[in-house]
């Protein structure tokens, strides 16, 4: 192929050819095997370069994720959790005492003993200074008063105006879990535990609790393993993992 | 690309392309133990098996991203055969005797064979392209890097302090040169036959 062929390839790909030129180009693709092969390779090479240079961040994230999961699963097959306990004894202690206190406090609200030990939902705050949304305040109050049945429709209304709000989605999912509406909860969690957001690891922890309440222990375990060591939820996740074994 | 029906296990491929941790975890849970077992039984240890698994998953990811990989067979068979052949090749390479392993591929059924070979071709091509790219002149390397990193050719022209028309023309000629080098290589000729 000559230089002008490559210029033509690029013009065709970037859709800078006029109608008649485009037709002539496509006709030649059909009729001239050598021309077609050269063009296919040109496209493939471009796709390779595109992937090499523009998708690097995405690809690095994938690689990192792989090695994280790989490490976790190989740790699993060797000596589990011992090393982990040594890493954050104080965090574990804090988590443990919170669990004890909260577990006692919430005891009357829950029936499943294991779930009850770990379900620890903080007081939420949706309203910010300068934002006097009545609807937000109502939803917040209902949730904080553990009035989940009432909170659900309130959260749903809020999501109508802000469908992408992951924080509200998360609280709605928790409220569903509390109401044993697991299908609805897990549908929400499915996305929350995979899409990057500020609530990613919190969502994973709550999603694991949802599976725990459903007695789906294998799934609980799988979700807990997604929580990375740097996350605030890591110590409690490890503690629960240990109990599940 | 094969015209055969896409297998339901395509979900694993799609999830890898989306970097879906939940599904990747389940791939490790379901399919890794068999690979680890195989490697450990064949002169390897579990760390080497983990590296192998990561390499194979990365190739599948790359293929899914650039070539829209369509799986026509069960993921289990496809993934295991890829790992197995790659491991046997590593063993052969370390004994300085690089031979492609063909015993296993003929015993696998046709859709599995097809998918595995397609992925292996993809990987060979990808490393060939990479090698050839490194063989380009510095000017082409820089221009292509910028062309695919920056959003528009106007920005590329500005960054390189050349005219827009020149940058555009140069981009196509550099890719052209790269394709020529690829076509001339022995690896490419072998892939075609």
CSV table of C-alpha atoms in Angstrom, one decimal:
chain,number,residue,atom,x,y,z
A,1,UNK,CA,0.0,0.0,0.0
A,2,UNK,CA,1.1,3.6,-0.7
A,3,UNK,CA,1.0,6.6,1.6
A,4,UNK,CA,-2.2,7.9,0.0
A,5,UNK,CA,-4.0,4.7,0.8
A,6,UNK,CA,-3.3,5.2,4.5
A,7,UNK,CA,-4.5,8.7,4.3
A,8,UNK,CA,-7.6,7.4,2.6
A,9,UNK,CA,-8.1,4.8,5.4
A,10,UNK,CA,-7.9,7.4,8.0
A,11,UNK,CA,-10.3,9.7,6.2
A,12,UNK,CA,-12.8,6.8,5.9
A,13,UNK,CA,-12.6,5.9,9.5
A,14,UNK,CA,-12.9,9.5,10.7
A,15,UNK,CA,-15.9,9.9,8.3
A,16,UNK,CA,-14.3,12.8,6.4
A,17,UNK,CA,-15.1,11.3,2.9
A,18,UNK,CA,-17.8,12.8,0.7
A,19,UNK,CA,-20.6,10.5,-0.4
A,20,UNK,CA,-19.2,9.5,-3.7
A,21,UNK,CA,-15.7,9.0,-2.3
A,22,UNK,CA,-17.2,6.8,0.4
A,23,UNK,CA,-19.1,4.7,-2.1
A,24,UNK,CA,-16.1,4.2,-4.2
A,25,UNK,CA,-14.1,3.2,-1.1
A,26,UNK,CA,-16.7,0.7,0.0
A,27,UNK,CA,-16.9,-0.7,-3.5
A,28,UNK,CA,-13.1,-1.2,-3.6
A,29,UNK,CA,-13.3,-2.9,-0.2
A,30,UNK,CA,-15.7,-5.5,-1.7
A,31,UNK,CA,-13.8,-6.1,-4.8
A,32,UNK,CA,-10.1,-5.8,-3.9
A,33,UNK,CA,-9.0,-8.4,-1.4
A,34,UNK,CA,-5.5,-6.9,-0.9
A,35,UNK,CA,-7.0,-3.5,-0.2
A,36,UNK,CA,-9.5,-5.0,2.2
A,37,UNK,CA,-6.8,-6.9,4.1
A,38,UNK,CA,-4.7,-3.7,4.4
A,39,UNK,CA,-7.7,-1.8,5.6
A,40,UNK,CA,-8.7,-4.4,8.2
A,41,UNK,CA,-5.2,-4.4,9.6
A,42,UNK,CA,-5.2,-0.6,9.7
A,43,UNK,CA,-8.4,-0.7,11.7
A,44,UNK,CA,-7.1,-3.4,14.0
A,45,UNK,CA,-3.9,-1.6,14.6
A,46,UNK,CA,-5.8,1.6,15.4
A,47,UNK,CA,-8.0,-0.4,17.9
A,48,UNK,CA,-4.8,-1.7,19.5
A,49,UNK,CA,-3.3,1.8,19.8
A,50,UNK,CA,-6.6,3.1,21.1
A,51,UNK,CA,-6.7,0.4,23.8
A,52,UNK,CA,-3.0,0.8,24.6
A,53,UNK,CA,-3.2,4.6,25.1
A,54,UNK,CA,-6.7,5.7,25.9
A,55,UNK,CA,-7.9,2.9,28.1
A,56,UNK,CA,-4.9,2.8,30.3
A,57,UNK,CA,-6.6,4.0,33.5
A,58,UNK,CA,-9.4,1.5,33.1
A,59,UNK,CA,-7.0,-1.3,32.3
A,60,UNK,CA,-4.8,-0.5,35.3
A,61,UNK,CA,-7.9,-0.5,37.5
A,62,UNK,CA,-8.8,-3.9,36.2
A,63,UNK,CA,-5.3,-5.2,36.8
A,64,UNK,CA,-5.3,-3.9,40.3
A,65,UNK,CA,-8.7,-5.4,41.0
A,66,UNK,CA,-7.4,-8.8,39.7
A,67,UNK,CA,-4.4,-8.8,41.9
A,68,UNK,CA,-6.5,-7.8,44.9
A,69,UNK,CA,-9.0,-10.6,44.4
A,70,UNK,CA,-6.2,-13.0,43.5
A,71,UNK,CA,-4.3,-12.1,46.7
A,72,UNK,CA,-7.5,-12.5,48.8
A,73,UNK,CA,-8.3,-15.9,47.3
A,74,UNK,CA,-4.8,-17.2,47.7
A,75,UNK,CA,-4.6,-16.0,51.3
A,76,UNK,CA,-7.8,-17.9,51.8
A,77,UNK,CA,-6.3,-21.1,50.7
A,78,UNK,CA,-3.3,-20.6,53.0
A,79,UNK,CA,-3.5,-19.3,56.5
A,80,UNK,CA,-6.7,-17.3,56.9
A,81,UNK,CA,-7.1,-14.0,58.9
A,82,UNK,CA,-4.3,-14.5,61.4
A,83,UNK,CA,-2.1,-11.9,59.7
A,84,UNK,CA,-5.1,-9.6,59.4
A,85,UNK,CA,-5.9,-9.6,63.1
A,86,UNK,CA,-2.4,-8.5,63.8
A,87,UNK,CA,-2.7,-5.5,61.4
A,88,UNK,CA,-5.5,-3.6,63.1
A,89,UNK,CA,-6.1,-4.9,66.7
A,90,UNK,CA,-7.3,-1.5,67.8
A,91,UNK,CA,-9.8,-1.2,65.0
A,92,UNK,CA,-11.1,-4.6,65.7
A,93,UNK,CA,-11.5,-3.7,69.3
A,94,UNK,CA,-13.4,-0.6,68.4
A,95,UNK,CA,-15.6,-2.6,66.0
A,96,UNK,CA,-16.2,-5.3,68.5
A,97,UNK,CA,-17.3,-2.9,71.3
A,98,UNK,CA,-19.5,-1.1,68.9
A,99,UNK,CA,-21.1,-4.4,67.9
A,100,UNK,CA,-21.6,-5.3,71.5
A,101,UNK,CA,-23.2,-2.0,72.4
A,102,UNK,CA,-25.3,-1.7,69.3
A,103,UNK,CA,-26.2,-5.4,69.4
A,104,UNK,CA,-27.6,-4.9,72.9
A,105,UNK,CA,-29.4,-1.7,72.0
A,106,UNK,CA,-31.1,-3.1,68.9
A,107,UNK,CA,-31.7,-6.5,70.4
A,108,UNK,CA,-35.5,-6.1,70.5
A,109,UNK,CA,-35.7,-5.1,66.8
A,110,UNK,CA,-34.2,-8.1,65.2
A,111,UNK,CA,-35.0,-11.8,65.2
A,112,UNK,CA,-32.0,-13.3,63.3
A,113,UNK,CA,-29.3,-13.5,65.9
A,114,UNK,CA,-26.3,-13.3,63.7
A,115,UNK,CA,-27.6,-10.4,61.6
A,116,UNK,CA,-28.6,-8.7,64.8
A,117,UNK,CA,-25.0,-8.9,66.0
A,118,UNK,CA,-23.7,-7.0,63.0
A,119,UNK,CA,-26.4,-4.7,61.8
A,120,UNK,CA,-25.3,-1.3,62.9
A,121,UNK,CA,-26.8,1.5,60.9
A,122,UNK,CA,-25.6,5.0,61.8
A,123,UNK,CA,-27.8,8.0,62.1
A,124,UNK,CA,-28.1,9.4,58.7
A,125,UNK,CA,-28.0,13.1,57.7
A,126,UNK,CA,-29.4,14.0,54.3
A,127,UNK,CA,-30.0,17.6,54.9
A,128,UNK,CA,-27.1,20.0,54.6
A,129,UNK,CA,-26.9,23.5,55.8
A,130,UNK,CA,-28.7,25.8,53.3
A,131,UNK,CA,-30.7,22.9,52.0
A,132,UNK,CA,-34.0,22.9,53.8
A,133,UNK,CA,-35.7,20.2,51.8
A,134,UNK,CA,-38.7,19.1,53.7
A,135,UNK,CA,-38.8,15.8,51.9
A,136,UNK,CA,-35.2,15.0,52.9
A,137,UNK,CA,-35.8,15.9,56.5
A,138,UNK,CA,-38.8,13.6,56.7
A,139,UNK,CA,-36.9,10.7,55.1
A,140,UNK,CA,-34.0,11.3,57.4
A,141,UNK,CA,-36.2,11.4,60.5
A,142,UNK,CA,-38.1,8.3,59.6
A,143,UNK,CA,-34.9,6.3,58.9
A,144,UNK,CA,-33.2,7.5,62.1
A,145,UNK,CA,-36.3,6.5,64.1
A,146,UNK,CA,-36.0,3.1,62.5
A,147,UNK,CA,-39.4,3.7,60.9
A,148,UNK,CA,-38.3,1.9,57.8
A,149,UNK,CA,-41.8,1.2,56.4
A,150,UNK,CA,-42.4,5.0,56.3
A,151,UNK,CA,-38.9,5.8,55.1
A,152,UNK,CA,-39.2,3.6,52.0
A,153,UNK,CA,-41.7,5.7,50.0
A,154,UNK,CA,-40.0,8.9,51.1
A,155,UNK,CA,-36.6,7.7,49.7
A,156,UNK,CA,-38.4,6.6,46.6
A,157,UNK,CA,-39.8,10.1,46.1
A,158,UNK,CA,-36.4,11.6,46.6
A,159,UNK,CA,-34.9,9.3,44.0
A,160,UNK,CA,-37.5,10.5,41.4
A,161,UNK,CA,-35.7,13.9,41.4
A,162,UNK,CA,-32.2,12.5,42.0
A,163,UNK,CA,-32.1,9.0,40.5
A,164,UNK,CA,-28.3,8.9,40.6
A,165,UNK,CA,-28.0,9.7,44.3
A,166,UNK,CA,-26.1,6.7,45.6
A,167,UNK,CA,-26.4,7.7,49.2
A,168,UNK,CA,-30.2,7.7,49.0
A,169,UNK,CA,-30.2,4.4,47.0
A,170,UNK,CA,-28.1,2.9,49.8
A,171,UNK,CA,-30.4,4.0,52.6
A,172,UNK,CA,-33.4,2.8,50.6
A,173,UNK,CA,-31.7,-0.6,50.2
A,174,UNK,CA,-31.0,-0.8,54.0
A,175,UNK,CA,-34.7,0.1,54.7
A,176,UNK,CA,-35.7,-2.7,52.3
A,177,UNK,CA,-33.5,-5.2,54.2
A,178,UNK,CA,-35.1,-4.1,57.5
A,179,UNK,CA,-38.5,-4.7,56.0
A,180,UNK,CA,-37.3,-8.1,54.6
A,181,UNK,CA,-37.9,-6.9,51.1
A,182,UNK,CA,-34.8,-8.7,50.0
A,183,UNK,CA,-35.4,-8.8,46.2
A,184,UNK,CA,-35.8,-5.0,46.1
A,185,UNK,CA,-32.8,-4.5,48.4
A,186,UNK,CA,-30.5,-6.8,46.4
A,187,UNK,CA,-31.4,-5.3,43.1
A,188,UNK,CA,-30.2,-1.9,44.5
A,189,UNK,CA,-27.1,-3.5,46.1
A,190,UNK,CA,-26.2,-5.2,42.9
A,191,UNK,CA,-25.3,-1.9,41.3
A,192,UNK,CA,-24.1,-0.2,44.4
A,193,UNK,CA,-21.4,-2.8,45.2
A,194,UNK,CA,-19.9,-2.7,41.7
A,195,UNK,CA,-20.1,0.9,40.7
A,196,UNK,CA,-17.4,3.2,42.0
A,197,UNK,CA,-18.9,5.7,44.4
A,198,UNK,CA,-18.2,7.3,47.8
A,199,UNK,CA,-20.4,4.7,49.4
A,200,UNK,CA,-18.9,1.6,47.6
A,201,UNK,CA,-17.6,-0.2,50.6
A,202,UNK,CA,-20.4,0.8,52.9
A,203,UNK,CA,-22.7,-0.6,50.3
A,204,UNK,CA,-20.7,-3.8,50.2
A,205,UNK,CA,-20.9,-4.2,54.0
A,206,UNK,CA,-24.7,-3.6,54.1
A,207,UNK,CA,-25.2,-5.9,51.1
A,208,UNK,CA,-23.3,-8.6,52.9
A,209,UNK,CA,-25.6,-8.0,55.9
A,210,UNK,CA,-28.6,-8.4,53.6
A,211,UNK,CA,-27.4,-11.8,52.4
A,212,UNK,CA,-26.6,-12.7,56.0
A,213,UNK,CA,-30.2,-12.0,57.1
A,214,UNK,CA,-31.3,-14.2,54.2
A,215,UNK,CA,-29.0,-16.9,55.5
A,216,UNK,CA,-27.2,-16.9,52.2
A,217,UNK,CA,-23.8,-17.4,53.8
A,218,UNK,CA,-21.7,-18.1,50.7
A,219,UNK,CA,-22.9,-14.9,49.1
A,220,UNK,CA,-22.3,-13.0,52.3
A,221,UNK,CA,-18.7,-14.2,52.2
A,222,UNK,CA,-18.2,-13.4,48.6
A,223,UNK,CA,-19.4,-9.8,49.1
A,224,UNK,CA,-17.3,-9.4,52.3
A,225,UNK,CA,-14.2,-10.3,50.4
A,226,UNK,CA,-14.7,-7.4,48.1
A,227,UNK,CA,-14.0,-5.0,50.9
A,228,UNK,CA,-10.4,-3.8,50.7
A,229,UNK,CA,-8.0,-3.5,53.5
A,230,UNK,CA,-8.0,0.3,53.4
A,231,UNK,CA,-11.7,0.5,53.9
A,232,UNK,CA,-13.3,1.6,57.2
A,233,UNK,CA,-15.5,-1.5,57.0
A,234,UNK,CA,-12.6,-3.9,56.7
A,235,UNK,CA,-12.3,-4.9,60.3
A,236,UNK,CA,-15.9,-5.7,60.8
A,237,UNK,CA,-16.0,-7.5,57.5
A,238,UNK,CA,-13.1,-9.7,58.6
A,239,UNK,CA,-14.7,-10.4,61.9
A,240,UNK,CA,-17.9,-11.5,60.2
A,241,UNK,CA,-15.9,-13.6,57.7
A,242,UNK,CA,-14.2,-15.3,60.6
A,243,UNK,CA,-17.5,-16.2,62.2
A,244,UNK,CA,-18.8,-17.6,58.9
A,245,UNK,CA,-16.0,-20.1,58.7
B,1,UNK,CA,-15.3,-14.0,13.9
B,2,UNK,CA,-17.4,-17.2,14.2
B,3,UNK,CA,-21.0,-17.1,13.3
B,4,UNK,CA,-21.9,-19.7,15.9
B,5,UNK,CA,-24.3,-18.9,18.7
B,6,UNK,CA,-23.0,-16.9,21.6
B,7,UNK,CA,-22.9,-19.1,24.8
B,8,UNK,CA,-24.7,-18.0,27.9
B,9,UNK,CA,-21.3,-17.8,29.7
B,10,UNK,CA,-20.7,-14.7,27.7
B,11,UNK,CA,-21.8,-13.1,30.9
B,12,UNK,CA,-18.3,-13.8,32.4
B,13,UNK,CA,-16.6,-12.1,29.4
B,14,UNK,CA,-18.9,-9.0,29.7
B,15,UNK,CA,-18.3,-8.8,33.4
B,16,UNK,CA,-14.6,-9.0,33.0
B,17,UNK,CA,-14.8,-6.1,30.4
B,18,UNK,CA,-16.8,-4.1,33.0
B,19,UNK,CA,-14.4,-5.0,35.8
B,20,UNK,CA,-17.2,-6.4,37.9
B,21,UNK,CA,-15.6,-7.4,41.1
B,22,UNK,CA,-18.4,-9.6,42.2
B,23,UNK,CA,-18.3,-11.8,39.1
B,24,UNK,CA,-14.4,-11.8,39.0
B,25,UNK,CA,-14.6,-13.1,42.6
B,26,UNK,CA,-16.9,-15.9,41.4
B,27,UNK,CA,-14.6,-16.7,38.6
B,28,UNK,CA,-11.8,-17.2,41.1
B,29,UNK,CA,-14.1,-19.3,43.4
B,30,UNK,CA,-15.4,-21.5,40.6
B,31,UNK,CA,-12.7,-21.9,38.1
B,32,UNK,CA,-9.3,-21.1,39.7
B,33,UNK,CA,-9.0,-24.2,41.9
B,34,UNK,CA,-8.9,-26.5,38.9
B,35,UNK,CA,-6.1,-24.4,37.3
B,36,UNK,CA,-4.1,-24.2,40.6
B,37,UNK,CA,-4.5,-28.0,40.9
B,38,UNK,CA,-3.2,-28.5,37.4
B,39,UNK,CA,-0.2,-26.2,37.8
B,40,UNK,CA,0.8,-27.7,41.2
B,41,UNK,CA,0.7,-31.1,39.6
B,42,UNK,CA,2.9,-30.0,36.8
B,43,UNK,CA,6.1,-28.5,38.3
B,44,UNK,CA,4.5,-25.3,39.5
B,45,UNK,CA,3.2,-23.8,42.8
B,46,UNK,CA,0.1,-21.9,43.7
B,47,UNK,CA,1.8,-18.5,43.3
B,48,UNK,CA,2.8,-19.3,39.7
B,49,UNK,CA,-0.8,-20.5,39.2
B,50,UNK,CA,-2.2,-17.2,40.5
B,51,UNK,CA,0.1,-15.3,38.1
B,52,UNK,CA,-1.0,-17.4,35.2
B,53,UNK,CA,-4.6,-16.9,36.0
B,54,UNK,CA,-4.1,-13.1,36.1
B,55,UNK,CA,-2.3,-13.2,32.8
B,56,UNK,CA,-5.0,-15.2,31.1
B,57,UNK,CA,-7.8,-13.0,32.5
B,58,UNK,CA,-6.0,-9.9,31.3
B,59,UNK,CA,-5.8,-11.3,27.8
B,60,UNK,CA,-9.5,-12.1,27.8
B,61,UNK,CA,-10.1,-8.5,29.1
B,62,UNK,CA,-8.0,-7.0,26.3
B,63,UNK,CA,-9.7,-9.2,23.7
B,64,UNK,CA,-13.1,-8.3,25.0
B,65,UNK,CA,-12.3,-4.6,24.9
B,66,UNK,CA,-10.7,-4.4,21.5
B,67,UNK,CA,-12.2,-7.3,19.5
B,68,UNK,CA,-15.6,-7.6,21.1
B,69,UNK,CA,-14.9,-11.3,22.1
B,70,UNK,CA,-17.9,-13.5,21.7
B,71,UNK,CA,-17.8,-16.8,23.6
B,72,UNK,CA,-19.3,-19.8,21.8
B,73,UNK,CA,-18.5,-22.4,24.4
B,74,UNK,CA,-18.7,-22.8,28.2
B,75,UNK,CA,-16.3,-20.5,30.1
B,76,UNK,CA,-15.0,-23.3,32.2
B,77,UNK,CA,-13.6,-25.3,29.4
B,78,UNK,CA,-12.3,-22.2,27.5
B,79,UNK,CA,-10.6,-20.7,30.5
B,80,UNK,CA,-9.0,-24.0,31.7
B,81,UNK,CA,-7.7,-24.9,28.3
B,82,UNK,CA,-6.2,-21.4,27.9
B,83,UNK,CA,-4.5,-21.7,31.3
B,84,UNK,CA,-3.3,-25.2,30.6
B,85,UNK,CA,-1.8,-24.4,27.2
B,86,UNK,CA,-0.2,-21.3,28.5
B,87,UNK,CA,1.4,-23.1,31.4
B,88,UNK,CA,2.7,-25.9,29.2
B,89,UNK,CA,4.2,-23.3,26.9
B,90,UNK,CA,5.9,-21.6,29.9
B,91,UNK,CA,7.3,-25.0,30.9
B,92,UNK,CA,8.6,-25.6,27.4
B,93,UNK,CA,10.1,-22.1,27.2
B,94,UNK,CA,12.0,-22.6,30.4
B,95,UNK,CA,13.5,-25.7,29.1
B,96,UNK,CA,14.6,-23.7,26.1
B,97,UNK,CA,12.5,-25.6,23.8
B,98,UNK,CA,9.6,-23.5,22.6
B,99,UNK,CA,7.0,-25.7,21.0
B,100,UNK,CA,3.3,-25.0,20.6
B,101,UNK,CA,1.3,-27.6,22.4
B,102,UNK,CA,-1.2,-29.3,20.2
B,103,UNK,CA,-2.2,-32.5,22.0
B,104,UNK,CA,-4.9,-30.9,24.2
B,105,UNK,CA,-6.4,-28.7,21.6
B,106,UNK,CA,-7.4,-31.6,19.3
B,107,UNK,CA,-9.1,-33.4,22.1
B,108,UNK,CA,-11.3,-30.4,23.0
B,109,UNK,CA,-14.6,-30.0,21.1
B,110,UNK,CA,-14.9,-27.6,18.3
B,111,UNK,CA,-16.4,-24.4,19.8
B,112,UNK,CA,-13.8,-24.6,22.6
B,113,UNK,CA,-11.0,-25.1,20.2
B,114,UNK,CA,-12.2,-22.2,18.1
B,115,UNK,CA,-12.5,-19.8,21.1
B,116,UNK,CA,-9.2,-20.8,22.6
B,117,UNK,CA,-7.3,-20.5,19.3
B,118,UNK,CA,-9.0,-17.1,18.7
B,119,UNK,CA,-7.8,-15.8,22.1
B,120,UNK,CA,-4.3,-17.2,21.5
B,121,UNK,CA,-4.1,-15.5,18.1
B,122,UNK,CA,-5.2,-12.3,19.7
B,123,UNK,CA,-2.5,-12.5,22.3
B,124,UNK,CA,0.2,-13.3,19.8
B,125,UNK,CA,-1.0,-10.4,17.6
B,126,UNK,CA,-1.2,-8.0,20.6
B,127,UNK,CA,2.4,-8.7,21.6
B,128,UNK,CA,3.5,-8.5,17.9
B,129,UNK,CA,1.8,-5.1,17.6
B,130,UNK,CA,3.5,-4.0,20.8
B,131,UNK,CA,6.9,-5.1,19.6
B,132,UNK,CA,6.5,-3.4,16.3
B,133,UNK,CA,5.3,-0.2,17.9
B,134,UNK,CA,8.5,-0.1,19.9
B,135,UNK,CA,10.4,-0.4,16.6
B,136,UNK,CA,8.8,2.7,15.1
B,137,UNK,CA,10.9,5.9,15.0
B,138,UNK,CA,10.6,8.3,18.0
B,139,UNK,CA,8.6,10.9,16.0
B,140,UNK,CA,5.9,8.4,15.1
B,141,UNK,CA,5.8,7.0,18.6
B,142,UNK,CA,5.3,10.4,20.1
B,143,UNK,CA,2.7,11.4,17.5
B,144,UNK,CA,0.7,8.2,17.9
B,145,UNK,CA,0.8,8.3,21.7
B,146,UNK,CA,-0.6,11.8,21.7
B,147,UNK,CA,-3.1,11.0,18.9
B,148,UNK,CA,-4.7,8.4,21.1
B,149,UNK,CA,-4.3,10.1,24.5
B,150,UNK,CA,-5.6,13.5,23.6
B,151,UNK,CA,-9.2,14.1,22.6
B,152,UNK,CA,-8.8,15.7,19.2
B,153,UNK,CA,-6.2,16.0,16.5
B,154,UNK,CA,-6.3,19.8,17.0
B,155,UNK,CA,-4.9,19.3,20.5
B,156,UNK,CA,-2.3,16.9,19.1
B,157,UNK,CA,-1.2,19.5,16.6
B,158,UNK,CA,-1.0,22.1,19.3
B,159,UNK,CA,1.0,19.9,21.6
B,160,UNK,CA,3.5,19.0,18.9
B,161,UNK,CA,3.6,22.5,17.5
B,162,UNK,CA,2.7,21.4,14.0
B,163,UNK,CA,-0.3,22.2,11.8
B,164,UNK,CA,-3.5,20.3,12.1
B,165,UNK,CA,-3.3,19.0,8.5
B,166,UNK,CA,0.3,17.8,9.1
B,167,UNK,CA,-0.6,16.0,12.3
B,168,UNK,CA,-3.6,14.2,10.6
B,169,UNK,CA,-1.5,13.1,7.7
B,170,UNK,CA,1.3,12.0,9.9
B,171,UNK,CA,-1.0,9.9,12.0
B,172,UNK,CA,-2.3,7.9,9.1
B,173,UNK,CA,1.2,7.5,7.7
B,174,UNK,CA,2.6,6.3,11.0
B,175,UNK,CA,-0.2,3.8,11.5
B,176,UNK,CA,0.4,2.8,7.9
B,177,UNK,CA,4.1,2.2,8.6
B,178,UNK,CA,3.2,0.2,11.6
B,179,UNK,CA,0.9,-2.0,9.6
B,180,UNK,CA,3.6,-2.5,7.0
B,181,UNK,CA,6.0,-3.7,9.6
B,182,UNK,CA,3.4,-6.0,11.1
B,183,UNK,CA,2.6,-7.5,7.7
B,184,UNK,CA,6.2,-8.1,6.9
B,185,UNK,CA,6.9,-10.0,10.2
B,186,UNK,CA,7.2,-13.7,10.2
B,187,UNK,CA,4.7,-14.0,13.1
B,188,UNK,CA,2.0,-12.3,11.1
B,189,UNK,CA,2.7,-14.5,8.0
B,190,UNK,CA,2.4,-17.6,10.3
B,191,UNK,CA,-0.9,-16.4,11.8
B,192,UNK,CA,-2.4,-16.0,8.3
B,193,UNK,CA,-1.6,-19.6,7.3
